[in-house]
Coordinates of C-alpha atoms in Angstrom, one line a residue:
M225 CA 0.0 -0.1 0.1
S226 CA 1.4 3.4 -1.0
K227 CA 2.1 6.1 1.6
K228 CA -0.4 8.5 -0.3
I229 CA -3.3 5.7 0.5
S230 CA -2.1 5.5 3.8
I231 CA -2.3 9.0 4.5
I232 CA -5.8 9.3 2.8
I233 CA -6.9 6.3 5.0
A234 CA -5.6 8.1 8.2
V235 CA -7.2 11.3 7.1
L236 CA -10.6 9.8 6.6
I237 CA -10.6 7.8 9.8
A238 CA -9.7 11.1 11.6
V239 CA -12.5 12.8 10.0
I240 CA -15.1 10.1 10.5
G241 CA -13.7 9.9 14.1
G242 CA -13.8 13.6 14.5
S243 CA -10.4 13.8 15.9
F244 CA -9.3 16.6 13.4
F245 CA -9.0 20.3 15.2
A246 CA -10.3 22.8 12.7
W247 CA -11.6 26.5 13.2
R248 CA -15.0 25.5 12.4
S249 CA -17.5 25.9 15.1
Q250 CA -21.2 25.6 16.0
N251 CA -23.4 25.7 19.1
A252 CA -22.6 23.5 22.1
R253 CA -26.3 24.3 23.6
A254 CA -27.1 22.9 27.0
N255 CA -30.5 21.6 25.9
S256 CA -28.8 19.7 22.7
E257 CA -29.4 16.1 22.2
K258 CA -27.7 13.9 25.0
I259 CA -24.7 11.8 24.1
E260 CA -25.1 8.4 24.4
A261 CA -23.4 6.9 27.5
A262 CA -22.9 3.5 25.9
T263 CA -19.3 3.1 24.3
L264 CA -19.7 1.6 20.6
K265 CA -18.2 -1.9 20.9
E266 CA -19.3 -3.5 17.7
L267 CA -19.8 -2.7 14.0
T268 CA -21.2 -5.0 11.5
A269 CA -20.2 -5.0 7.7
T270 CA -23.5 -3.1 7.0
D271 CA -23.0 -0.7 9.7
V272 CA -19.4 0.1 7.8
Q273 CA -21.2 0.2 4.6
K274 CA -23.7 2.7 5.7
V275 CA -21.0 5.0 7.3
L276 CA -18.7 4.9 4.5
E277 CA -21.7 5.5 2.0
S278 CA -22.7 8.4 3.7
E279 CA -19.2 9.8 3.8
A280 CA -18.7 9.0 -0.1
K281 CA -21.7 11.7 -0.5
I282 CA -19.3 14.4 1.1
D283 CA -15.9 12.9 -0.1
R284 CA -16.3 10.3 -2.8
L285 CA -12.4 10.0 -3.9
A286 CA -11.4 9.7 -0.2
V287 CA -13.7 6.5 0.2
E288 CA -12.8 5.2 -3.2
A289 CA -9.2 5.0 -1.8
I290 CA -10.6 3.2 1.1
V291 CA -12.4 0.5 -0.4
K292 CA -10.0 0.0 -3.4
T293 CA -8.3 -3.1 -2.1
A294 CA -8.6 -5.6 0.6
E295 CA -5.3 -4.1 2.2
T296 CA -6.8 -0.6 2.5
R297 CA -10.2 -2.0 3.7
K298 CA -8.2 -3.8 6.3
A299 CA -6.2 -0.6 7.3
F300 CA -9.4 1.2 7.6
L301 CA -10.9 -1.4 10.0
S302 CA -7.8 -1.5 11.8
G303 CA -8.0 2.1 12.4
I304 CA -11.6 2.0 13.8
N305 CA -10.9 -0.5 15.9
E306 CA -8.2 1.3 17.5
Y307 CA -10.7 4.2 18.0
L308 CA -13.4 2.3 19.5
A309 CA -11.0 0.2 21.8
I310 CA -9.5 3.5 23.5
A311 CA -12.6 5.2 23.6
A312 CA -13.8 2.5 25.6
Q313 CA -10.7 2.7 28.2
A314 CA -11.2 6.4 28.0
R315 CA -14.8 6.2 29.2
R316 CA -13.9 4.0 32.2
E317 CA -11.3 6.3 33.2
G318 CA -13.7 9.1 33.4
F319 CA -12.7 11.3 30.1
A320 CA -16.3 11.5 29.1
E321 CA -16.8 13.8 32.3
N322 CA -14.5 16.2 31.3
P323 CA -16.2 19.5 30.6
D324 CA -14.1 20.3 27.8
F325 CA -14.8 16.9 26.0
K326 CA -18.5 17.7 26.4
I327 CA -18.0 21.1 24.6
N328 CA -15.7 19.6 22.2
V329 CA -17.6 16.5 21.2
E330 CA -20.8 18.6 20.6
Y331 CA -18.3 20.7 18.5
K332 CA -17.9 17.9 16.2
R333 CA -21.3 16.1 16.2
N334 CA -22.7 19.5 15.1
M335 CA -20.2 19.9 12.3
L336 CA -20.9 16.2 11.0
L337 CA -24.5 17.1 11.3
A338 CA -24.0 19.8 8.9
D339 CA -21.8 18.1 6.6
L340 CA -24.3 15.3 6.4
Y341 CA -27.2 17.5 6.1
R342 CA -26.1 19.7 3.2
A343 CA -25.3 16.1 1.5
K344 CA -28.7 15.2 1.9
L345 CA -30.2 18.6 0.7
S346 CA -27.7 18.6 -2.4
E347 CA -29.2 15.1 -3.4
G348 CA -30.2 15.3 -7.1
Q349 CA -29.0 18.7 -7.6
T350 CA -26.2 20.0 -9.9
K351 CA -25.0 22.4 -7.3
S352 CA -24.6 22.1 -3.5
Y353 CA -26.9 23.5 -1.0
I354 CA -25.5 26.9 0.0
V355 CA -26.9 28.8 3.2
A356 CA -28.4 32.0 2.7
E357 CA -26.9 35.1 3.6
T358 CA -30.2 36.0 5.3
D359 CA -29.7 32.7 7.4
V360 CA -26.3 33.4 8.6
K361 CA -27.3 37.0 9.6
S362 CA -30.1 35.5 11.6
V363 CA -27.7 33.1 13.3
L364 CA -25.3 36.0 13.9
D365 CA -27.5 38.4 15.1
N366 CA -28.7 36.2 18.2
A367 CA -26.7 37.4 21.4
E368 CA -26.8 33.8 22.6
N369 CA -25.1 32.3 19.5
Q370 CA -22.4 34.8 19.7
K371 CA -21.6 33.9 23.4
Q372 CA -21.3 30.3 22.6
F373 CA -19.2 31.0 19.4
G374 CA -16.8 32.8 21.9
I375 CA -17.1 29.5 24.7
E376 CA -16.2 27.2 21.8
T377 CA -13.6 28.9 20.3
E378 CA -11.8 29.5 23.4
T379 CA -12.3 25.7 24.3
M380 CA -10.7 24.5 20.9
R381 CA -7.8 27.0 21.7
K382 CA -7.3 25.8 25.0
I383 CA -7.3 22.1 23.8
Q384 CA -5.0 22.9 21.1
K385 CA -2.3 24.5 23.8
A386 CA -2.6 21.5 26.0
V387 CA -2.0 19.3 23.3
A388 CA 1.0 21.4 22.2
A389 CA 2.4 21.6 25.8
G390 CA 1.8 17.8 26.3
R391 CA 4.5 17.6 23.3
G392 CA 6.6 20.2 24.8
K393 CA 5.8 22.8 22.2
E394 CA 3.7 26.1 21.9
S395 CA 0.8 26.6 20.2
T396 CA 1.1 28.4 17.1
I397 CA -2.2 29.0 16.3
P398 CA -3.0 32.8 16.1
P399 CA -5.9 34.6 17.8
L400 CA -9.1 34.9 15.8
E401 CA -9.5 38.6 14.7
G402 CA -10.1 40.7 12.0
A403 CA -10.8 39.1 8.7
R404 CA -10.0 35.5 10.3
L405 CA -12.8 36.3 13.0
A406 CA -15.4 37.4 10.5
Q407 CA -14.6 34.2 8.5
A408 CA -14.8 32.0 11.3
Q409 CA -18.3 33.6 12.4
Q410 CA -19.5 33.0 9.1
N411 CA -18.5 29.4 9.0
W412 CA -20.0 28.8 12.2
A413 CA -23.2 30.4 11.5
K414 CA -23.7 28.1 8.4
I415 CA -22.8 24.9 10.4
K416 CA -25.2 26.2 13.2
F417 CA -28.0 26.7 10.8
L418 CA -27.5 23.2 9.0
S419 CA -27.1 21.4 12.3
E420 CA -30.2 22.8 13.5
R421 CA -32.1 22.1 10.6
A422 CA -30.9 18.3 10.9
K423 CA -31.7 18.1 14.6
A424 CA -35.3 19.1 13.8
D425 CA -35.5 16.6 11.1
A426 CA -36.8 13.5 13.0
D427 CA -36.7 11.3 9.7
F428 CA -33.0 12.3 9.2
M429 CA -32.0 12.1 13.1
S430 CA -33.7 8.3 13.0
Q431 CA -31.2 7.1 10.1
E432 CA -29.0 4.3 11.3
Y433 CA -25.9 6.0 9.7
V434 CA -26.6 8.9 11.3
R435 CA -26.7 7.4 14.7
L436 CA -23.4 5.6 14.1
R437 CA -21.3 8.3 12.8
L438 CA -22.3 10.4 15.9
K439 CA -21.2 7.7 18.0
I440 CA -17.8 7.1 16.1
V441 CA -17.2 10.9 16.6
E442 CA -17.6 10.8 20.0
A443 CA -15.2 7.6 20.4
G444 CA -12.8 9.4 17.9
I445 CA -12.5 12.3 20.2
L446 CA -12.4 10.1 23.3
S447 CA -9.4 8.1 21.9
N448 CA -7.7 11.2 20.8
D449 CA -8.0 12.9 24.3
Y450 CA -6.9 9.7 25.8
L451 CA -3.7 9.4 23.7
Q452 CA -2.9 13.1 24.3
A453 CA -3.2 12.7 28.0
N454 CA -0.9 9.6 28.2
Y455 CA 1.7 11.0 25.7
P456 CA 4.0 12.4 28.1
K457 CA 4.5 9.7 30.2
N458 CA 3.8 6.6 28.1
I459 CA 4.4 7.8 24.2
K460 CA 6.8 10.6 24.2
P461 CA 10.6 9.6 23.6
T462 CA 13.3 10.8 26.2
N463 CA 16.6 12.0 25.5
D464 CA 18.0 8.9 26.5
D465 CA 15.6 6.9 24.2
I466 CA 17.0 9.1 21.1
K467 CA 20.7 8.5 22.2
S468 CA 20.1 4.8 22.4
Y469 CA 18.6 4.9 19.0
L470 CA 21.1 6.6 17.2
S471 CA 23.7 4.6 18.9
A472 CA 22.1 1.6 17.3
H473 CA 21.7 3.2 13.8
P474 CA 25.1 4.2 12.8
E475 CA 23.4 4.8 9.2
F476 CA 22.2 8.2 10.6
D477 CA 26.0 9.3 11.5
L478 CA 26.9 12.5 9.4
N479 CA 30.6 11.2 9.8
K480 CA 29.5 8.2 7.5
K481 CA 27.8 10.1 4.9
R482 CA 31.1 12.5 4.8
E483 CA 33.1 9.5 4.2
K484 CA 30.6 8.1 1.7
A485 CA 30.6 11.4 -0.2
E486 CA 34.6 11.3 -0.2
S487 CA 34.4 7.9 -1.7
V488 CA 32.1 8.9 -4.5
L489 CA 34.3 11.9 -5.0
Q490 CA 37.3 9.6 -5.7
R491 CA 35.2 7.5 -8.0
V492 CA 34.9 10.9 -10.0
K493 CA 38.4 11.6 -10.1
N494 CA 39.0 8.1 -11.0
G495 CA 37.0 8.7 -14.2
E496 CA 33.6 7.3 -13.6
D497 CA 30.9 8.9 -15.2
F498 CA 29.6 11.8 -13.1
A499 CA 26.1 11.8 -14.4
K500 CA 25.6 8.2 -13.7
L501 CA 27.2 8.6 -10.3
A502 CA 24.7 11.9 -9.5
T503 CA 21.7 9.6 -10.6
E504 CA 22.7 6.8 -8.3
F505 CA 24.1 8.7 -5.2
S506 CA 22.6 12.3 -5.3
E507 CA 20.1 13.3 -2.8
D508 CA 19.1 16.4 -4.8
R509 CA 15.6 15.1 -6.1
Q510 CA 15.1 18.1 -8.3
T511 CA 18.4 17.0 -10.3
K512 CA 19.1 13.2 -9.4
E513 CA 17.7 12.0 -12.5
K514 CA 19.1 14.3 -14.8
G515 CA 22.6 13.5 -13.7
G516 CA 22.6 16.4 -11.4
L517 CA 22.6 18.9 -14.1
Y518 CA 21.6 22.7 -13.4
E519 CA 21.5 23.8 -17.1
N520 CA 21.9 27.4 -18.0
V521 CA 21.4 29.2 -14.7
E522 CA 22.5 32.5 -13.8
K523 CA 24.5 33.9 -11.0
D524 CA 22.4 33.9 -7.3
F525 CA 20.3 31.0 -8.6
L526 CA 22.3 28.2 -6.8
W527 CA 23.9 28.1 -3.3
I528 CA 26.7 30.7 -3.3
E529 CA 29.4 28.1 -2.3
I530 CA 28.4 26.0 -5.4
E531 CA 28.4 29.1 -7.7
K532 CA 31.9 30.5 -6.6
T533 CA 33.3 27.0 -6.8
A534 CA 31.8 26.3 -10.4
L535 CA 32.7 29.8 -11.7
S536 CA 36.5 29.1 -10.7
L537 CA 36.5 26.1 -12.6
D538 CA 37.3 25.4 -16.4
K539 CA 34.8 23.8 -18.6
N540 CA 34.4 19.9 -17.5
Q541 CA 36.8 20.4 -14.5
V542 CA 35.6 18.7 -11.0
A543 CA 36.5 20.5 -8.0
D544 CA 39.2 18.6 -6.2
K545 CA 37.3 18.4 -2.6
L546 CA 33.8 18.4 -1.2
I547 CA 31.9 21.7 -1.1
E548 CA 29.6 22.4 2.0
T549 CA 26.7 24.3 1.9
N550 CA 23.7 24.7 4.4
T551 CA 22.0 21.8 2.9
G552 CA 25.0 19.3 3.0
F553 CA 28.2 18.1 1.2
H554 CA 28.4 18.7 -2.6
I555 CA 30.7 17.0 -5.4
V556 CA 30.7 19.9 -8.3
K557 CA 31.5 19.5 -11.8
L558 CA 31.6 22.7 -14.2
E559 CA 30.1 21.8 -17.6
N560 CA 30.2 24.8 -19.3
K561 CA 30.1 28.8 -18.8
Q562 CA 29.6 31.9 -20.9
T563 CA 29.4 35.5 -20.8
K564 CA 26.5 37.6 -22.6
K565 CA 24.4 40.5 -22.4
D566 CA 21.1 40.7 -21.1
R567 CA 18.2 43.0 -22.3
D568 CA 19.7 46.1 -20.8
G569 CA 23.2 45.2 -22.5
R570 CA 24.7 44.2 -19.1
E571 CA 27.2 41.4 -19.4
I572 CA 26.2 38.3 -17.4
T573 CA 27.5 34.9 -16.8
I574 CA 25.5 31.6 -17.7
F575 CA 26.7 28.3 -16.4
S576 CA 25.8 24.8 -16.5
V577 CA 27.1 22.7 -13.3
R578 CA 26.4 19.1 -12.2
H579 CA 26.4 18.2 -8.4
I580 CA 26.3 15.3 -6.4
L581 CA 24.4 16.1 -3.0
F582 CA 24.8 14.6 0.1
Q583 CA 22.6 15.9 2.5
Y584 CA 22.9 16.8 6.4
A585 CA 19.5 15.1 6.8
F586 CA 18.5 11.7 5.9
E587 CA 15.5 9.7 4.4
E588 CA 13.0 8.8 7.1
P589 CA 12.6 5.1 7.3
E590 CA 9.8 3.8 5.6
D591 CA 8.1 0.3 5.6
N592 CA 6.9 1.0 2.1
K593 CA 8.5 3.8 -0.1
I594 CA 5.9 3.5 -2.7
G595 CA 4.2 6.8 -3.9
V596 CA 5.3 9.8 -1.8
P597 CA 9.1 9.9 -1.3
P598 CA 9.9 9.8 2.5
P599 CA 11.1 13.3 3.8
F600 CA 14.7 14.2 4.7
M601 CA 15.1 14.8 8.3
K602 CA 17.9 15.3 10.8
A603 CA 18.9 12.2 12.7
E604 CA 17.5 13.2 15.8
E605 CA 14.1 14.1 14.0
I606 CA 14.1 10.6 12.8
A607 CA 15.1 8.9 16.1
H608 CA 12.1 11.0 17.6
A609 CA 9.4 9.8 14.9
Q610 CA 10.7 6.2 14.9
I611 CA 10.4 5.9 18.7
E612 CA 7.6 7.8 19.2
K613 CA 5.9 5.5 16.6
E614 CA 7.1 2.1 18.5
K615 CA 6.2 3.4 21.9
R616 CA 2.8 4.6 20.5
N617 CA 2.1 1.2 18.8
R618 CA 3.1 -0.8 21.9
F619 CA 0.7 1.4 24.2
V620 CA -2.2 1.4 21.9
S621 CA -1.7 -2.7 21.5
A622 CA -2.1 -3.3 25.1
V623 CA -5.3 -0.9 25.4
V624 CA -6.8 -2.6 22.6
A625 CA -6.0 -5.8 24.0
Q626 CA -7.8 -5.0 27.1
N627 CA -11.0 -3.7 25.1
P628 CA -12.0 -6.1 22.5
V629 CA -14.1 -4.8 19.7
K630 CA -16.1 -6.7 17.2
L631 CA -15.7 -5.9 13.5
P632 CA -16.2 -7.5 10.3
N633 CA -13.3 -9.1 8.7
D634 CA -14.2 -7.1 5.5
F635 CA -17.0 -5.1 4.1
E636 CA -18.7 -3.7 0.6
V637 CA -19.6 -0.3 -0.4
N638 CA -22.1 0.9 -3.1
L639 CA -20.6 4.3 -4.0
P640 CA -23.2 6.9 -5.4
K641 CA -23.0 7.4 -9.0
T642 CA -21.5 11.1 -9.7
A643 CA -20.8 13.0 -13.1
N644 CA -17.3 12.1 -14.6
G645 CA -16.3 10.4 -11.6
V646 CA -16.0 13.4 -9.2
N647 CA -16.6 14.2 -5.8
P648 CA -20.5 15.2 -5.5
P649 CA -21.3 19.0 -5.0
N650 CA -20.4 20.1 -1.5
E651 CA -20.1 23.3 0.5
S652 CA -18.1 22.2 3.3
P653 CA -17.1 25.7 4.6
K654 CA -13.6 25.9 6.1
L655 CA -11.3 28.6 7.4

């Protein structure tokens, strides 16, 4: 399974489970529909089918990626199993009684209801249902709505700060003011209007897929809260963890990478084809498949160290030592250079240069590198990510083992037909 598909699966599970933080807000009124206390511990194949078919009316392409193969369907079920199991543990430990959780869950439930009801109102239409400006204004003119908007946005900010603090970071979300505040209020009003219409539609609220999705949203938020609360003690990598990892993985030693660069430079000096070596070894993805070539560039286009070195060489000459930049170690060869006049009659230097780059960073290890190439990261960042992944998996596995969930081995989904195979019309207000 490609990394791209893995990301889509993770995103859709998060959307269905309500664990995304987004500056889309709606009312969490005190007299709203009571959250069901029972934890969802079982989903049938029919349940899963209903959930995904409802999501396909909002984002068909993502659901297509989920149901594409047995492997992607299995990955989706695994994610749902994790959500439901952790949610059961969180409820037992009292997380559902947290006031911020209650605001957050109503926030996400109303967001979901708005999306689902918009999809219902858009069925059979060529365009998505759009909330009228007069309806938006009527929502925002209500003083109680304005008060609730403030409560919810501050609660979401509080949650964001707590998540960041648990990871040893500061929240970078700016305050809502000016144009951002106005847009957030507009989006909130649309969701408020649609979610209220949904709740007033008894037939819609009685649909099994609506009930299932509301409960899955609750489970997703409980799961997310539980993992965040346990992150500092059970998941966060320690300094000793990182030191041990790097000690056990010499492939992330910069000295080793420099030695490799020196050995490739020697092969160039021994007469091996520069372009072939660049294609094999260079970590510059922009030029790797072109034999490391930057062709007909002007001054100030490349790293200043590379430019200075290249322009000091003769045609087809290779620099006799590694050139260091803020990116890494470079082996440099000048292909050609010439001086010509620009449109204003000024003389400029144009040159073509090949290089083989060995970055100060390393490719993040991946179980499967099909699709999106893994990013280059510093050794310490790789160690942190890998340890975090391992500790999270170990922690989650223990929780899942204590909270069995019954799910089908596989499922089928009948996707709605749409014109040209694209997503159905959907106005999903986002900030």
